[in-house]
Amino acid sequence: MRVAYHPEVHQVLLISNERAGSVSARTKEVITKALQADFKLEAVDTTGRDHATELAQDAVDRGFDAVLVFGGDGTVNEAAQGVVATDVALGILPGGSTNVMARSLGIPRDPVEATAYMASRLRSDTYRRVGVGRVNARYFLFSAGMGLDAEVVRRVEADPEGKRKSADWTFVFNAFSAAFTDYRGEEPQITVEVDGREPYQTLLSVCCNARPFTYFKRFAVDVCPESSLDKRLDFFGLDRITTWTIPRVVWAIFISRNHVNWKHGRYDSDVPGASWRASRPMPVQVDGDYIGEWDRAAVRYVPDALSLLG
């Protein structure tokens, strides 16, 4: 990771997702007026899935200097697809229910305060050039996964009302439900082959490009505790889930971090990539966004790929 300096930023695109957990018309109005005071701003709302990608790509094509995203991690991920491998900077204004990437970067959780934070970096033309991960053709900023973790994401997305009321507890409920009903006692169905190492089988494979994996309220959930934006990719897998394993997993990712050394766990840190092959189509997620069921995928590290404000 390095700090670099852009020419003075003039054109900024603000992408807002009105369906995100903490996005409101009033807050968006305050943010828009604040940014208009310093920058040539264009503000637009997303209308559906992947629309943020189209908007970000259009901003690149039209010579914008930065794209700011007011929404959750899924909207940030979509916008990143359009600006990776370009010089257009990406900034985050937290508007979702969890806001993993914004919080991991130390961006203020209040979106108005985050706007001032982003504006100061735009005025000083400061950004961080970081690497990203890629699952087949889909980029991710902090995590991707196949198996149990992606199944939990799928279930949470299928319950938008529960997510709106209490995203943290909805995630926990679905994590326990999926683990006990679909994965407890099951044989591993995913073969993971980390570059240059012997393949192994697992029930889930989580890949992290940054930490934490997610948050439960103010607590970091560290599935890959050694991962960092300064390094390549980390992978964690678990080949057995039992009634007694589940509470151990919860304790480890919140407190002890010792799951990386378990007999039934596998942890690989700072590697360039791996392949996932499943015996049947399995759920896949990127940055907490469910993207479907796949039976195979190539996971790669893409260095020096994104100009990130924050």
Short mmCIF file of C-alpha atoms in Angstrom, two decimals, residues 8-299:
data_model
loop_
_atom_site.label_atom_id
_atom_site.label_comp_id
_atom_site.label_asym_id
_atom_site.label_seq_id
_atom_site.Cartn_x
_atom_site.Cartn_y
_atom_site.Cartn_z
CA GLU A 8 -6.86 18.48 -7.99
CA VAL A 9 -10.23 16.72 -7.99
CA HIS A 10 -12.92 18.61 -9.91
CA GLN A 11 -15.57 16.09 -10.93
CA VAL A 12 -17.19 13.79 -8.37
CA LEU A 13 -20.00 11.29 -8.84
CA LEU A 14 -22.13 10.50 -5.78
CA ILE A 15 -23.93 7.15 -6.04
CA SER A 16 -26.67 6.57 -3.45
CA ASN A 17 -28.65 3.43 -2.71
CA GLU A 18 -31.95 4.51 -1.18
CA ARG A 19 -32.72 0.90 -0.18
CA ALA A 20 -29.66 0.69 2.07
CA GLY A 21 -30.21 0.47 5.82
CA SER A 22 -29.35 4.02 6.90
CA VAL A 23 -29.74 6.05 3.70
CA SER A 24 -32.39 8.77 3.93
CA ALA A 25 -33.46 11.56 1.62
CA ARG A 26 -32.66 14.17 4.27
CA THR A 27 -29.12 12.90 4.88
CA LYS A 28 -28.49 12.62 1.15
CA GLU A 29 -29.58 16.24 0.71
CA VAL A 30 -27.13 17.39 3.41
CA ILE A 31 -24.31 15.36 1.85
CA THR A 32 -25.05 16.66 -1.64
CA LYS A 33 -25.03 20.30 -0.56
CA ALA A 34 -21.78 19.85 1.35
CA LEU A 35 -20.02 18.27 -1.63
CA GLN A 36 -21.40 20.84 -4.08
CA ALA A 37 -19.65 23.56 -2.11
CA ASP A 38 -16.22 22.23 -3.10
CA PHE A 39 -16.63 20.00 -6.13
CA LYS A 40 -18.37 19.70 -9.45
CA LEU A 41 -20.85 17.11 -8.25
CA GLU A 42 -23.24 14.81 -10.03
CA ALA A 43 -25.57 12.79 -7.79
CA VAL A 44 -27.54 9.73 -8.90
CA ASP A 45 -29.55 6.95 -7.23
CA THR A 46 -29.27 3.27 -8.05
CA THR A 47 -32.36 1.58 -9.44
CA GLY A 48 -31.45 -2.08 -9.09
CA ARG A 49 -28.76 -4.72 -8.81
CA ASP A 50 -25.46 -3.91 -10.60
CA HIS A 51 -26.65 -0.39 -11.47
CA ALA A 52 -23.81 1.06 -9.36
CA THR A 53 -21.33 -0.75 -11.60
CA GLU A 54 -22.81 0.86 -14.70
CA LEU A 55 -22.77 4.29 -13.08
CA ALA A 56 -19.15 3.95 -11.96
CA GLN A 57 -18.05 2.74 -15.40
CA ASP A 58 -19.81 5.70 -16.98
CA ALA A 59 -18.02 8.05 -14.58
CA VAL A 60 -14.69 6.58 -15.68
CA ASP A 61 -15.62 6.98 -19.35
CA ARG A 62 -16.63 10.63 -18.79
CA GLY A 63 -13.42 11.57 -17.02
CA PHE A 64 -14.61 11.91 -13.42
CA ASP A 65 -11.93 12.06 -10.74
CA ALA A 66 -13.74 10.25 -7.93
CA VAL A 67 -16.79 8.11 -7.21
CA LEU A 68 -18.35 8.35 -3.74
CA VAL A 69 -20.78 5.65 -2.66
CA PHE A 70 -23.50 6.32 -0.07
CA GLY A 71 -24.77 2.83 0.68
CA GLY A 72 -23.83 -0.52 2.13
CA ASP A 73 -20.99 -2.91 1.36
CA GLY A 74 -22.90 -4.45 -1.56
CA THR A 75 -23.26 -1.10 -3.32
CA VAL A 76 -19.61 -0.28 -2.62
CA ASN A 77 -18.63 -3.61 -4.16
CA GLU A 78 -20.73 -2.94 -7.24
CA ALA A 79 -19.18 0.50 -7.75
CA ALA A 80 -15.69 -0.95 -7.29
CA GLN A 81 -16.25 -3.20 -10.33
CA GLY A 82 -16.36 -0.06 -12.46
CA VAL A 83 -13.26 1.72 -11.09
CA VAL A 84 -10.78 -1.13 -10.48
CA ALA A 85 -7.72 -0.81 -12.75
CA THR A 86 -8.39 2.90 -13.35
CA ASP A 87 -7.15 6.12 -11.74
CA VAL A 88 -10.64 7.08 -10.55
CA ALA A 89 -10.70 7.13 -6.72
CA LEU A 90 -13.40 5.33 -4.73
CA GLY A 91 -14.76 6.83 -1.50
CA ILE A 92 -17.26 5.36 0.97
CA LEU A 93 -20.04 7.12 2.89
CA PRO A 94 -21.48 4.44 5.21
CA GLY A 95 -25.17 3.92 4.56
CA GLY A 96 -25.64 0.20 5.13
CA SER A 97 -26.43 -1.95 8.12
CA THR A 98 -22.86 -3.15 8.79
CA ASN A 99 -20.47 -1.00 6.69
CA VAL A 100 -17.52 -3.36 7.06
CA MET A 101 -15.15 -1.65 4.63
CA ALA A 102 -15.82 1.87 5.92
CA ARG A 103 -15.31 0.82 9.54
CA SER A 104 -12.16 -1.15 8.78
CA LEU A 105 -10.71 1.97 7.10
CA GLY A 106 -11.55 4.16 10.10
CA ILE A 107 -14.10 6.25 8.19
CA PRO A 108 -16.58 7.95 10.58
CA ARG A 109 -19.78 5.92 10.94
CA ASP A 110 -22.00 9.00 10.69
CA PRO A 111 -22.45 9.66 6.95
CA VAL A 112 -22.33 13.46 7.33
CA GLU A 113 -19.09 13.25 9.28
CA ALA A 114 -17.81 10.77 6.71
CA THR A 115 -18.59 13.31 3.99
CA ALA A 116 -16.33 15.88 5.66
CA TYR A 117 -13.68 13.18 6.02
CA MET A 118 -13.89 12.27 2.31
CA ALA A 119 -13.96 15.92 1.23
CA SER A 120 -10.74 16.65 3.11
CA ARG A 121 -9.02 13.82 1.24
CA LEU A 122 -10.42 14.96 -2.07
CA ARG A 123 -9.23 18.52 -1.44
CA SER A 124 -5.74 17.29 -0.55
CA ASP A 125 -5.78 14.82 -3.46
CA THR A 126 -4.74 11.94 -1.19
CA TYR A 127 -5.60 8.30 -1.80
CA ARG A 128 -4.32 4.81 -1.05
CA ARG A 129 -3.52 2.44 -3.89
CA VAL A 130 -4.47 -1.06 -2.71
CA GLY A 131 -4.82 -4.57 -4.05
CA VAL A 132 -8.16 -6.35 -4.38
CA GLY A 133 -9.33 -9.93 -4.68
CA ARG A 134 -11.13 -11.46 -7.64
CA VAL A 135 -13.44 -14.47 -7.83
CA ASN A 136 -13.59 -15.41 -11.51
CA ALA A 137 -14.54 -12.00 -13.00
CA ARG A 138 -15.94 -10.43 -9.81
CA TYR A 139 -13.69 -8.20 -7.67
CA PHE A 140 -13.96 -8.00 -3.89
CA LEU A 141 -12.49 -5.55 -1.39
CA PHE A 142 -12.48 -7.45 1.91
CA SER A 143 -13.96 -10.96 1.63
CA ALA A 144 -15.35 -13.74 -0.52
CA GLY A 145 -16.55 -17.18 0.37
CA MET A 146 -18.03 -20.45 -0.80
CA GLY A 147 -20.15 -22.69 1.40
CA LEU A 148 -21.56 -21.95 4.85
CA ASP A 149 -20.71 -18.24 5.08
CA ALA A 150 -22.26 -17.58 1.66
CA GLU A 151 -25.35 -19.60 2.65
CA VAL A 152 -25.77 -17.33 5.66
CA VAL A 153 -25.53 -14.25 3.41
CA ARG A 154 -28.12 -15.78 1.07
CA ARG A 155 -30.54 -16.33 3.94
CA VAL A 156 -30.05 -12.83 5.33
CA GLU A 157 -30.71 -11.27 1.92
CA ALA A 158 -33.91 -13.33 1.68
CA ASP A 159 -35.13 -11.63 4.87
CA PRO A 160 -34.90 -7.88 4.12
CA GLU A 161 -37.33 -6.98 6.89
CA GLY A 162 -35.28 -8.82 9.51
CA LYS A 163 -32.10 -7.25 8.14
CA ARG A 164 -33.65 -3.78 8.32
CA LYS A 165 -34.82 -4.22 11.91
CA SER A 166 -31.69 -5.92 13.29
CA ALA A 167 -29.01 -6.94 10.81
CA ASP A 168 -26.64 -8.23 13.51
CA TRP A 169 -29.11 -10.61 15.15
CA THR A 170 -30.55 -11.69 11.79
CA PHE A 171 -27.04 -12.69 10.73
CA VAL A 172 -26.44 -14.61 13.97
CA PHE A 173 -29.80 -16.42 13.78
CA ASN A 174 -29.19 -17.51 10.20
CA ALA A 175 -25.58 -18.51 10.92
CA PHE A 176 -26.67 -20.88 13.68
CA SER A 177 -29.65 -22.12 11.67
CA ALA A 178 -27.57 -22.92 8.58
CA ALA A 179 -24.78 -24.53 10.61
CA PHE A 180 -27.15 -26.80 12.56
CA THR A 181 -29.55 -27.72 9.76
CA ASP A 182 -27.45 -27.88 6.56
CA TYR A 183 -23.78 -28.27 7.54
CA ARG A 184 -23.61 -30.10 10.89
CA GLY A 185 -22.18 -33.58 10.35
CA GLU A 186 -21.90 -33.13 6.58
CA GLU A 187 -18.93 -34.38 4.57
CA PRO A 188 -16.74 -31.70 2.96
CA GLN A 189 -17.86 -30.90 -0.58
CA ILE A 190 -15.41 -28.14 -1.53
CA THR A 191 -11.86 -28.85 -2.69
CA VAL A 192 -9.50 -25.93 -2.14
CA GLU A 193 -6.14 -25.79 -3.89
CA VAL A 194 -3.98 -22.91 -2.68
CA ASP A 195 -1.23 -22.03 -5.16
CA GLY A 196 1.73 -24.36 -4.74
CA ARG A 197 0.18 -26.43 -1.92
CA GLU A 198 -1.63 -29.74 -1.58
CA PRO A 199 -5.41 -29.61 -2.13
CA TYR A 200 -7.69 -30.07 0.87
CA GLN A 201 -11.43 -30.53 1.36
CA THR A 202 -13.66 -28.28 3.41
CA LEU A 203 -17.26 -27.37 4.20
CA LEU A 204 -16.57 -23.69 3.72
CA SER A 205 -13.79 -21.55 2.33
CA VAL A 206 -13.46 -17.90 3.31
CA CYS A 207 -10.99 -15.64 1.54
CA CYS A 208 -10.06 -12.26 3.05
CA ASN A 209 -8.25 -9.33 1.49
CA ALA A 210 -8.65 -7.21 4.65
CA ARG A 211 -9.91 -7.62 8.19
CA PRO A 212 -12.30 -8.00 9.79
CA PHE A 213 -14.58 -10.39 7.93
CA THR A 214 -17.58 -8.57 9.38
CA TYR A 215 -18.84 -6.98 12.60
CA PHE A 216 -21.34 -8.00 15.23
CA LYS A 217 -22.32 -4.66 16.69
CA ARG A 218 -18.99 -3.20 17.88
CA PHE A 219 -17.13 -6.53 17.85
CA ALA A 220 -14.91 -7.51 14.93
CA VAL A 221 -15.49 -11.00 13.51
CA ASP A 222 -11.99 -12.12 12.53
CA VAL A 223 -12.25 -15.22 10.38
CA CYS A 224 -8.84 -14.36 8.88
CA PRO A 225 -7.06 -12.51 11.71
CA GLU A 226 -3.77 -12.05 9.83
CA SER A 227 -5.28 -10.54 6.68
CA SER A 228 -4.50 -6.96 5.67
CA LEU A 229 -4.78 -4.56 2.76
CA ASP A 230 -0.97 -4.49 2.88
CA LYS A 231 -0.77 -8.22 2.02
CA ARG A 232 -2.12 -10.69 -0.47
CA LEU A 233 -5.00 -13.08 0.28
CA ASP A 234 -5.75 -15.19 3.36
CA PHE A 235 -7.88 -18.36 3.24
CA PHE A 236 -9.66 -20.19 6.06
CA GLY A 237 -11.45 -23.51 5.78
CA LEU A 238 -13.23 -25.86 8.19
CA ASP A 239 -13.76 -29.51 7.29
CA ARG A 240 -16.09 -30.53 10.13
CA ILE A 241 -18.97 -28.87 11.95
CA THR A 242 -20.50 -30.54 15.00
CA THR A 243 -22.73 -29.40 17.83
CA TRP A 244 -19.58 -28.70 19.89
CA THR A 245 -17.68 -27.04 17.05
CA ILE A 246 -20.15 -24.20 16.58
CA PRO A 247 -19.68 -22.52 19.99
CA ARG A 248 -15.91 -22.99 19.61
CA VAL A 249 -16.04 -21.15 16.28
CA VAL A 250 -17.99 -18.30 17.84
CA TRP A 251 -15.53 -18.02 20.75
CA ALA A 252 -12.51 -18.14 18.45
CA ILE A 253 -13.54 -15.51 15.94
CA PHE A 254 -14.58 -13.08 18.67
CA ILE A 255 -12.01 -13.75 21.40
CA SER A 256 -9.18 -16.26 21.06
CA ARG A 257 -8.41 -16.24 17.30
CA ASN A 258 -7.09 -19.80 17.77
CA HIS A 259 -9.28 -21.34 15.08
CA VAL A 260 -6.41 -20.86 12.62
CA ASN A 261 -4.57 -23.69 14.40
CA TRP A 262 -7.41 -26.19 14.77
CA LYS A 263 -7.08 -29.80 13.67
CA HIS A 264 -10.17 -29.44 11.50
CA GLY A 265 -9.28 -25.95 10.30
CA ARG A 266 -6.91 -24.78 7.59
CA TYR A 267 -5.39 -21.32 7.39
CA ASP A 268 -3.16 -19.98 4.60
CA SER A 269 -1.90 -16.40 4.82
CA ASP A 270 -0.50 -13.98 2.25
CA VAL A 271 -0.95 -16.18 -0.82
CA PRO A 272 -1.59 -15.12 -4.44
CA GLY A 273 -4.71 -17.22 -4.92
CA ALA A 274 -6.48 -20.56 -4.91
CA SER A 275 -9.11 -22.56 -6.76
CA TRP A 276 -12.48 -23.74 -5.42
CA ARG A 277 -14.09 -26.89 -6.81
CA ALA A 278 -17.35 -28.18 -5.37
CA SER A 279 -19.08 -31.52 -5.87
CA ARG A 280 -22.33 -29.61 -6.48
CA PRO A 281 -23.21 -25.93 -6.96
CA MET A 282 -22.53 -24.09 -3.70
CA PRO A 283 -23.48 -20.56 -2.58
CA VAL A 284 -20.86 -17.84 -3.14
CA GLN A 285 -20.61 -14.35 -1.63
CA VAL A 286 -18.40 -11.32 -2.25
CA ASP A 287 -18.14 -8.50 0.32
CA GLY A 288 -21.26 -9.80 2.03
CA ASP A 289 -23.28 -9.89 -1.20
CA TYR A 290 -24.74 -13.21 -2.41
CA ILE A 291 -23.89 -13.77 -6.08
CA GLY A 292 -25.29 -17.24 -6.78
CA GLU A 293 -24.33 -20.92 -6.70
CA TRP A 294 -21.16 -22.09 -8.44
CA ASP A 295 -19.32 -25.40 -8.60
CA ARG A 296 -15.90 -23.90 -9.30
CA ALA A 297 -14.07 -20.61 -9.12
CA ALA A 298 -10.58 -19.15 -9.42
CA VAL A 299 -9.70 -16.74 -6.60
#
